[in-house]
Short mmCIF file of C-alpha atoms in Angstrom, two decimals:
data_model
loop_
_atom_site.label_atom_id
_atom_site.label_comp_id
_atom_site.label_asym_id
_atom_site.label_seq_id
_atom_site.Cartn_x
_atom_site.Cartn_y
_atom_site.Cartn_z
CA MET A 702 116.95 105.53 102.56
CA GLY A 703 120.51 106.11 103.86
CA LEU A 704 121.80 108.06 100.98
CA SER A 705 124.13 111.04 101.00
CA LYS A 706 124.69 113.92 98.73
CA GLY A 707 127.75 113.94 96.76
CA VAL A 708 129.44 115.32 93.33
CA TYR A 709 130.42 112.90 90.64
CA VAL A 710 133.37 114.21 88.74
CA MET A 711 133.85 113.06 85.23
CA GLY A 712 136.76 114.84 83.50
CA PRO A 713 135.73 118.56 83.39
CA TRP A 714 132.00 117.79 84.49
CA GLU A 715 130.77 117.76 88.01
CA ILE A 716 127.49 115.96 88.47
CA PRO A 717 125.30 116.18 91.54
CA CYS A 718 124.82 112.64 92.58
CA LEU A 719 123.78 110.40 95.58
CA ILE A 720 126.08 107.87 97.55
CA LYS A 721 124.88 104.72 99.18
CA ARG A 722 127.20 103.30 101.88
CA GLY A 723 127.25 99.70 102.79
CA ASP A 724 126.94 98.53 106.42
CA LYS A 725 127.06 95.39 108.36
CA GLU A 726 123.39 94.72 107.97
CA HIS A 727 123.37 95.73 104.17
CA PRO A 728 127.06 95.32 102.89
CA ILE A 729 127.83 96.39 99.46
CA ASN A 730 130.43 94.78 97.40
CA PHE A 731 132.15 95.24 93.80
CA GLN A 732 130.17 92.15 92.75
CA ASP A 733 126.66 94.11 93.32
CA TYR A 734 127.97 96.77 91.36
CA LEU A 735 129.12 94.73 88.48
CA LEU A 736 125.79 93.08 88.21
CA MET A 737 123.94 96.25 88.20
CA LYS A 738 126.20 98.72 86.53
CA ASP A 739 124.71 98.47 83.03
CA PHE A 740 121.04 98.05 84.19
CA ARG A 741 119.01 100.97 82.67
CA HIS A 742 115.10 101.38 83.29
CA ASN A 743 113.35 104.79 83.42
CA ASN A 744 112.05 103.73 86.71
CA ALA A 745 115.25 102.81 88.32
CA VAL A 746 118.12 104.60 90.05
CA PHE A 747 121.17 104.22 87.89
CA ILE A 748 124.32 103.01 89.46
CA GLU A 749 127.00 104.94 88.14
CA ASN A 750 130.25 103.75 90.12
CA PHE A 751 131.86 102.01 93.19
CA PHE A 752 134.51 102.80 95.61
CA MET A 753 135.49 101.65 99.06
CA ASP A 754 135.35 104.30 101.97
CA ASP A 755 137.45 102.72 104.98
CA ASP A 756 136.02 98.89 104.99
CA ALA A 757 132.59 99.87 103.45
CA GLY A 758 131.76 99.63 99.88
CA CYS A 759 129.89 102.56 98.46
CA LEU A 760 127.95 103.18 95.21
CA ILE A 761 127.46 106.32 93.25
CA LEU A 762 123.86 106.85 92.30
CA SER A 763 121.90 109.16 90.04
CA ASN A 764 119.93 111.78 91.64
CA VAL A 765 116.54 111.52 93.23
CA SER A 766 114.13 114.17 94.69
CA GLY A 767 112.75 112.19 97.82
CA SER A 768 111.22 109.04 99.00
CA LEU A 769 107.97 107.44 98.03
CA GLU A 770 107.21 107.18 101.78
CA ALA A 771 107.52 110.56 102.53
CA CYS A 772 105.66 111.59 99.50
CA LEU A 773 102.49 109.58 100.61
CA ARG A 774 102.71 110.48 104.18
CA LYS A 775 102.55 114.15 102.77
CA ASN A 776 99.91 113.40 100.28
CA ALA A 777 97.92 110.55 101.52
CA SER A 778 94.62 112.12 100.77
CA ILE A 779 95.32 112.33 97.01
CA ALA A 780 97.04 108.77 96.92
CA PHE A 781 93.62 106.97 97.49
CA VAL A 782 90.00 107.45 96.45
CA LYS A 783 87.28 106.63 98.87
CA GLU A 784 84.26 104.84 97.43
CA CYS A 785 81.41 103.62 99.79
CA ASN A 786 83.74 103.76 102.78
CA GLU A 787 86.30 101.50 101.08
CA TYR A 788 89.54 102.92 99.44
CA LYS A 789 90.90 102.34 96.01
CA PHE A 790 94.22 103.65 94.59
CA SER A 791 94.32 106.86 92.96
CA SER A 792 95.76 106.77 89.21
CA VAL A 793 98.92 108.26 90.25
CA LEU A 794 99.61 105.71 93.18
CA ARG A 795 98.36 102.82 90.93
CA GLY A 796 100.95 104.08 88.21
CA LEU A 797 103.84 104.09 90.79
CA ILE A 798 103.00 100.64 91.84
CA ILE A 799 103.06 99.55 88.29
CA GLU A 800 106.37 101.16 87.69
CA ILE A 801 107.98 99.17 90.56
CA CYS A 802 106.72 96.04 89.00
CA GLN A 803 108.28 97.20 85.58
CA VAL A 804 111.59 97.53 87.11
CA VAL A 805 111.38 94.03 88.85
CA GLU A 806 110.04 92.38 85.57
CA SER A 807 112.89 93.92 83.49
CA LEU A 808 115.65 92.57 86.09
CA MET A 809 114.16 89.11 86.14
CA LYS A 810 114.20 89.09 82.38
CA LEU A 811 118.03 89.43 82.79
CA ASP A 812 118.00 86.68 85.19
CA LEU A 813 118.61 89.14 88.31
CA TYR A 814 116.35 88.77 91.08
CA PRO A 815 116.22 91.73 93.40
CA ARG A 816 116.76 91.02 97.23
CA ASN A 817 116.26 94.50 98.72
CA ILE A 818 112.68 95.35 97.60
CA SER A 819 111.52 97.61 100.49
CA MET A 820 110.21 101.03 101.16
CA ASP A 821 113.47 102.32 101.96
CA ASN A 822 114.52 101.88 98.44
CA MET A 823 111.63 103.30 96.82
CA CYS A 824 112.49 106.81 95.37
CA LEU A 825 111.04 109.51 93.33
CA ILE A 826 111.87 112.18 90.93
CA TYR A 827 109.06 114.82 89.95
CA ASN A 828 108.31 115.57 86.20
CA GLY A 829 106.44 118.89 86.94
CA ASN A 830 104.24 118.08 89.72
CA MET A 831 104.03 114.43 88.56
CA PRO A 832 105.82 111.87 90.79
CA VAL A 833 107.90 109.25 88.76
CA MET A 834 109.13 106.06 90.41
CA LYS A 835 112.72 105.68 90.83
CA VAL A 836 113.64 102.05 92.25
CA LEU A 837 116.94 101.55 93.98
CA ILE A 838 118.20 97.80 93.44
CA TYR A 839 121.50 97.17 94.19
CA ASP A 840 121.39 93.68 95.83
CA VAL A 841 120.43 90.84 93.31
CA GLU A 842 120.96 87.29 92.65
CA ASN A 843 122.32 86.07 89.30
CA THR A 844 120.23 83.19 88.27
CA LYS A 845 121.76 82.38 84.99
CA GLY A 846 121.89 78.61 84.47
CA PHE A 847 118.96 78.01 87.21
CA SER A 848 116.08 75.80 86.11
CA ASP A 849 112.77 77.45 85.37
CA ALA A 850 111.11 75.91 88.41
CA VAL A 851 113.85 77.45 90.74
CA LYS A 852 113.44 80.87 88.85
CA SER A 853 109.61 80.57 89.18
CA ALA A 854 109.78 80.10 92.96
CA LYS A 855 112.40 82.90 93.14
CA SER A 856 109.83 85.10 91.27
CA LYS A 857 107.11 84.51 93.73
CA ILE A 858 109.33 85.46 96.65
CA VAL A 859 110.08 88.72 94.93
CA TYR A 860 106.65 89.69 94.12
CA ASP A 861 105.39 88.68 97.38
CA LYS A 862 107.75 91.31 98.87
CA VAL A 863 106.37 93.78 96.42
CA LYS A 864 102.76 92.81 97.40
CA LEU A 865 103.74 92.89 101.17
CA MET A 866 105.24 96.38 100.89
CA VAL A 867 102.17 97.57 99.01
CA ASN A 868 99.75 96.12 101.65
CA LYS A 869 101.83 97.78 104.30
CA ILE A 870 101.50 101.27 102.47
CA CYS A 871 97.69 100.98 102.87
CA GLU A 872 98.03 99.99 106.56
CA ASP A 873 100.38 102.54 107.68
CA LEU A 874 98.29 105.46 105.93
CA GLY A 875 95.02 103.99 107.61
CA ARG A 876 93.42 103.38 104.12
CA GLN A 877 91.28 100.37 105.22
CA PRO A 878 89.19 98.59 104.19
CA LEU A 879 90.36 98.36 100.54
CA HIS A 880 87.82 97.83 97.68
CA ILE A 881 87.46 94.40 96.53
CA THR A 882 89.06 95.49 93.11
CA THR A 883 91.89 97.10 94.68
CA LYS A 884 92.62 93.86 96.62
CA CYS A 885 92.36 91.75 93.70
CA PHE A 886 94.81 94.04 91.82
CA ILE A 887 97.28 93.74 94.71
CA ASP A 888 96.85 89.90 94.62
CA TYR A 889 97.49 89.99 90.54
CA ILE A 890 100.85 91.38 91.21
CA GLY A 891 103.28 88.88 89.69
CA GLY A 892 100.53 86.75 88.48
CA ASP A 893 101.28 87.63 84.82
CA THR A 894 102.88 90.59 82.86
CA THR A 895 102.88 94.15 83.94
CA SER A 896 101.18 95.05 80.68
CA LYS A 897 98.33 92.91 81.85
CA LEU A 898 98.43 94.42 85.38
CA ASN A 899 98.15 97.78 83.72
CA ARG A 900 95.04 96.70 82.12
CA TYR A 901 93.46 95.28 85.17
CA PRO A 902 89.56 95.70 85.84
CA ASP A 903 89.95 97.69 88.90
CA VAL A 904 90.12 100.92 86.68
CA TRP A 905 87.61 99.84 83.87
CA THR A 906 84.80 102.21 82.96
CA ASP A 907 81.27 100.57 82.25
CA GLU A 908 82.17 100.88 78.35
CA ASP A 909 85.23 98.48 79.33
CA LYS A 910 83.05 96.08 81.06
CA GLU A 911 80.32 95.85 78.39
CA TRP A 912 83.19 95.48 75.75
CA TYR A 913 84.59 92.42 77.93
CA LEU A 914 81.30 90.82 77.74
CA TYR A 915 81.31 91.09 73.79
CA CYS A 916 84.97 89.48 74.08
CA ILE A 917 84.02 86.67 76.22
CA ASP A 918 81.11 85.89 74.36
CA SER A 919 83.08 85.91 71.04
CA ALA A 920 86.11 84.04 72.28
CA ASP A 921 86.58 80.33 71.77
CA ARG A 922 84.36 78.55 74.33
CA ARG A 923 86.82 75.55 74.28
CA ARG A 924 89.72 77.84 75.59
CA VAL A 925 87.73 80.26 78.05
CA GLY A 926 85.01 77.73 79.16
CA PRO A 927 87.05 75.53 81.51
CA PRO A 928 88.80 78.33 83.29
CA ILE A 929 85.75 80.47 83.68
CA ARG A 930 83.83 77.43 85.02
CA SER A 931 86.33 76.69 87.59
CA LEU A 932 85.85 80.11 89.08
CA TRP A 933 82.58 79.00 90.75
CA GLU A 934 81.72 76.00 92.93
CA ASP A 935 78.03 76.17 91.70
CA SER A 936 76.93 77.30 88.34
CA GLY A 937 77.92 80.87 88.72
CA TRP A 938 74.25 82.07 88.04
CA PRO A 939 73.45 84.53 91.00
CA LYS A 940 70.97 83.05 93.41
CA THR A 941 68.44 84.17 95.94
CA PRO A 942 68.86 83.17 99.69
CA ASP A 943 66.76 80.11 99.06
CA GLY A 944 68.83 78.96 96.31
CA ALA A 945 66.77 80.07 93.17
CA VAL A 946 68.26 81.86 90.28
CA GLN A 947 67.54 85.68 90.58
CA PRO A 948 64.03 86.46 89.38
CA LEU A 949 65.27 89.16 86.87
CA LEU A 950 67.53 86.52 85.25
CA GLU A 951 64.69 84.08 85.16
CA ARG A 952 62.32 86.76 83.49
CA LEU A 953 65.21 87.43 81.00
CA ARG A 954 65.77 83.96 80.25
CA ALA A 955 61.90 83.56 79.48
CA GLU A 956 61.97 86.56 77.19
CA GLU A 957 65.16 85.35 75.51
CA ARG A 958 63.22 82.21 74.67
CA THR A 959 61.12 84.13 72.26
CA TYR A 960 64.03 85.15 70.37
CA PHE A 961 65.09 81.44 70.13
CA ARG A 962 68.18 81.81 72.63
CA VAL A 963 68.32 79.50 75.30
CA TYR A 964 70.60 79.49 78.44
CA ASP A 965 71.68 76.76 80.87
CA THR A 966 71.59 77.99 84.41
CA SER A 967 74.22 75.20 85.35
CA ASP A 968 76.81 76.92 83.01
CA PRO A 969 78.43 80.37 84.00
CA ILE A 970 79.22 80.86 80.39
CA ASP A 971 75.84 81.07 79.59
CA TYR A 972 75.14 83.56 82.26
CA LEU A 973 77.82 86.03 80.76
CA ARG A 974 76.27 85.34 77.27
CA LEU A 975 72.91 86.37 78.84
CA ALA A 976 74.45 89.41 80.40
CA ARG A 977 76.19 90.40 76.95
CA ASN A 978 72.73 89.93 75.16
CA VAL A 979 70.84 92.05 77.60
CA ILE A 980 73.64 94.81 77.05
CA LYS A 981 73.38 94.50 73.26
CA HIS A 982 69.65 94.56 73.00
CA TRP A 983 68.84 96.59 75.87
CA VAL A 984 65.81 98.43 74.47
CA LYS A 985 63.97 95.27 73.81
CA TYR A 986 63.72 94.24 77.55
CA LYS A 987 61.30 95.24 80.23
CA GLY A 988 61.58 95.60 83.98
CA LEU A 989 65.36 96.45 83.89
CA PRO A 990 67.31 99.04 85.66
CA ALA A 991 67.05 102.62 84.41
CA ASP A 992 70.21 102.29 82.21
CA ARG A 993 72.94 99.98 81.22
CA ALA A 994 74.87 101.14 84.23
CA GLY A 995 72.34 100.03 86.66
CA PHE A 996 72.50 96.48 85.30
CA LEU A 997 76.17 96.34 85.52
CA ARG A 998 75.96 97.30 89.17
CA LEU A 999 73.62 94.49 89.75
CA LEU A 1000 76.14 91.86 88.15
CA GLU A 1001 78.70 93.46 90.47
CA GLU A 1002 76.31 93.20 93.57
CA TRP A 1003 75.35 89.53 92.76
CA THR A 1004 79.05 88.64 92.13
CA PRO A 1005 81.62 91.09 93.88
CA GLY A 1006 84.92 91.17 92.00
CA ILE A 1007 83.28 89.67 88.84
CA TRP A 1008 85.42 91.40 86.35
CA CYS A 1009 88.83 90.67 88.28
CA LYS A 1010 87.76 87.08 88.83
CA ILE A 1011 87.10 86.43 84.96
CA TYR A 1012 90.19 88.37 84.19
CA ASN A 1013 92.35 86.39 86.37
CA ALA A 1014 91.04 83.30 84.86
CA VAL A 1015 91.24 84.24 81.06
CA GLY A 1016 92.71 87.65 80.76
CA MET A 1017 91.81 89.42 77.45
CA PRO A 1018 90.06 86.44 75.50
#
């Protein structure tokens, strides 16, 4: 991280602090301090003051306990969860990634676009045994007055750096291959707000998935229909190797006709509607898996990443 310990003196108070000294590769100037001195976020390192040491600009920073990289190398076994020979983020690591994104999002709302997103600047403090992210950002570009198109392009560059950093964490710790929902979570970074990232389907329970089917079915078809239909090159209905609709779904379609409910196998919206009605009227059907969870596993086997694909298209309808 290139930080050294110091003491920040304010009148009668002496406060432990950290000092970041600029160098030829990453110089620090007074303008950097002016842009960042008032930025306050629970997950950001505070920049308290600026001074010159010989010809190098230096920043006085709030204290941190250590680096994210050191924490992960020491606790790699609890940073990931292994599921069927694939890796998912633990709730702790997932939360730290979201905290990084929250800092980035807050900065860009102020038209400040960070240029120094890297593991070297990812710090932590601890609340008891729980790590809390502290991102050190001191090199930003002020984009006030820039067009929306330019800001959008710069936003993509920033979030691409975040995604690259997260993927490198997984690679360096040997946590490969990643579960499909974890890959989708990483890809979604920067795709929308961090609030929506926090609600991403990679951590949904089966109850969440059932509720989501209800939400899709009750949403305005004119709004959710086109983006959902665009997800699939074909109808979206799961097929057998010879191209026929899965036999279980055909049996369910036939049974649904006795309740005067008809489904178009060329429309993925009708596939999701059928799934929702099977969940809702579970006890009426024969030849199903032992429980609703088993039926959800079938949906996920037939269409890997199904919840992520739909969420990417329509969010929470």
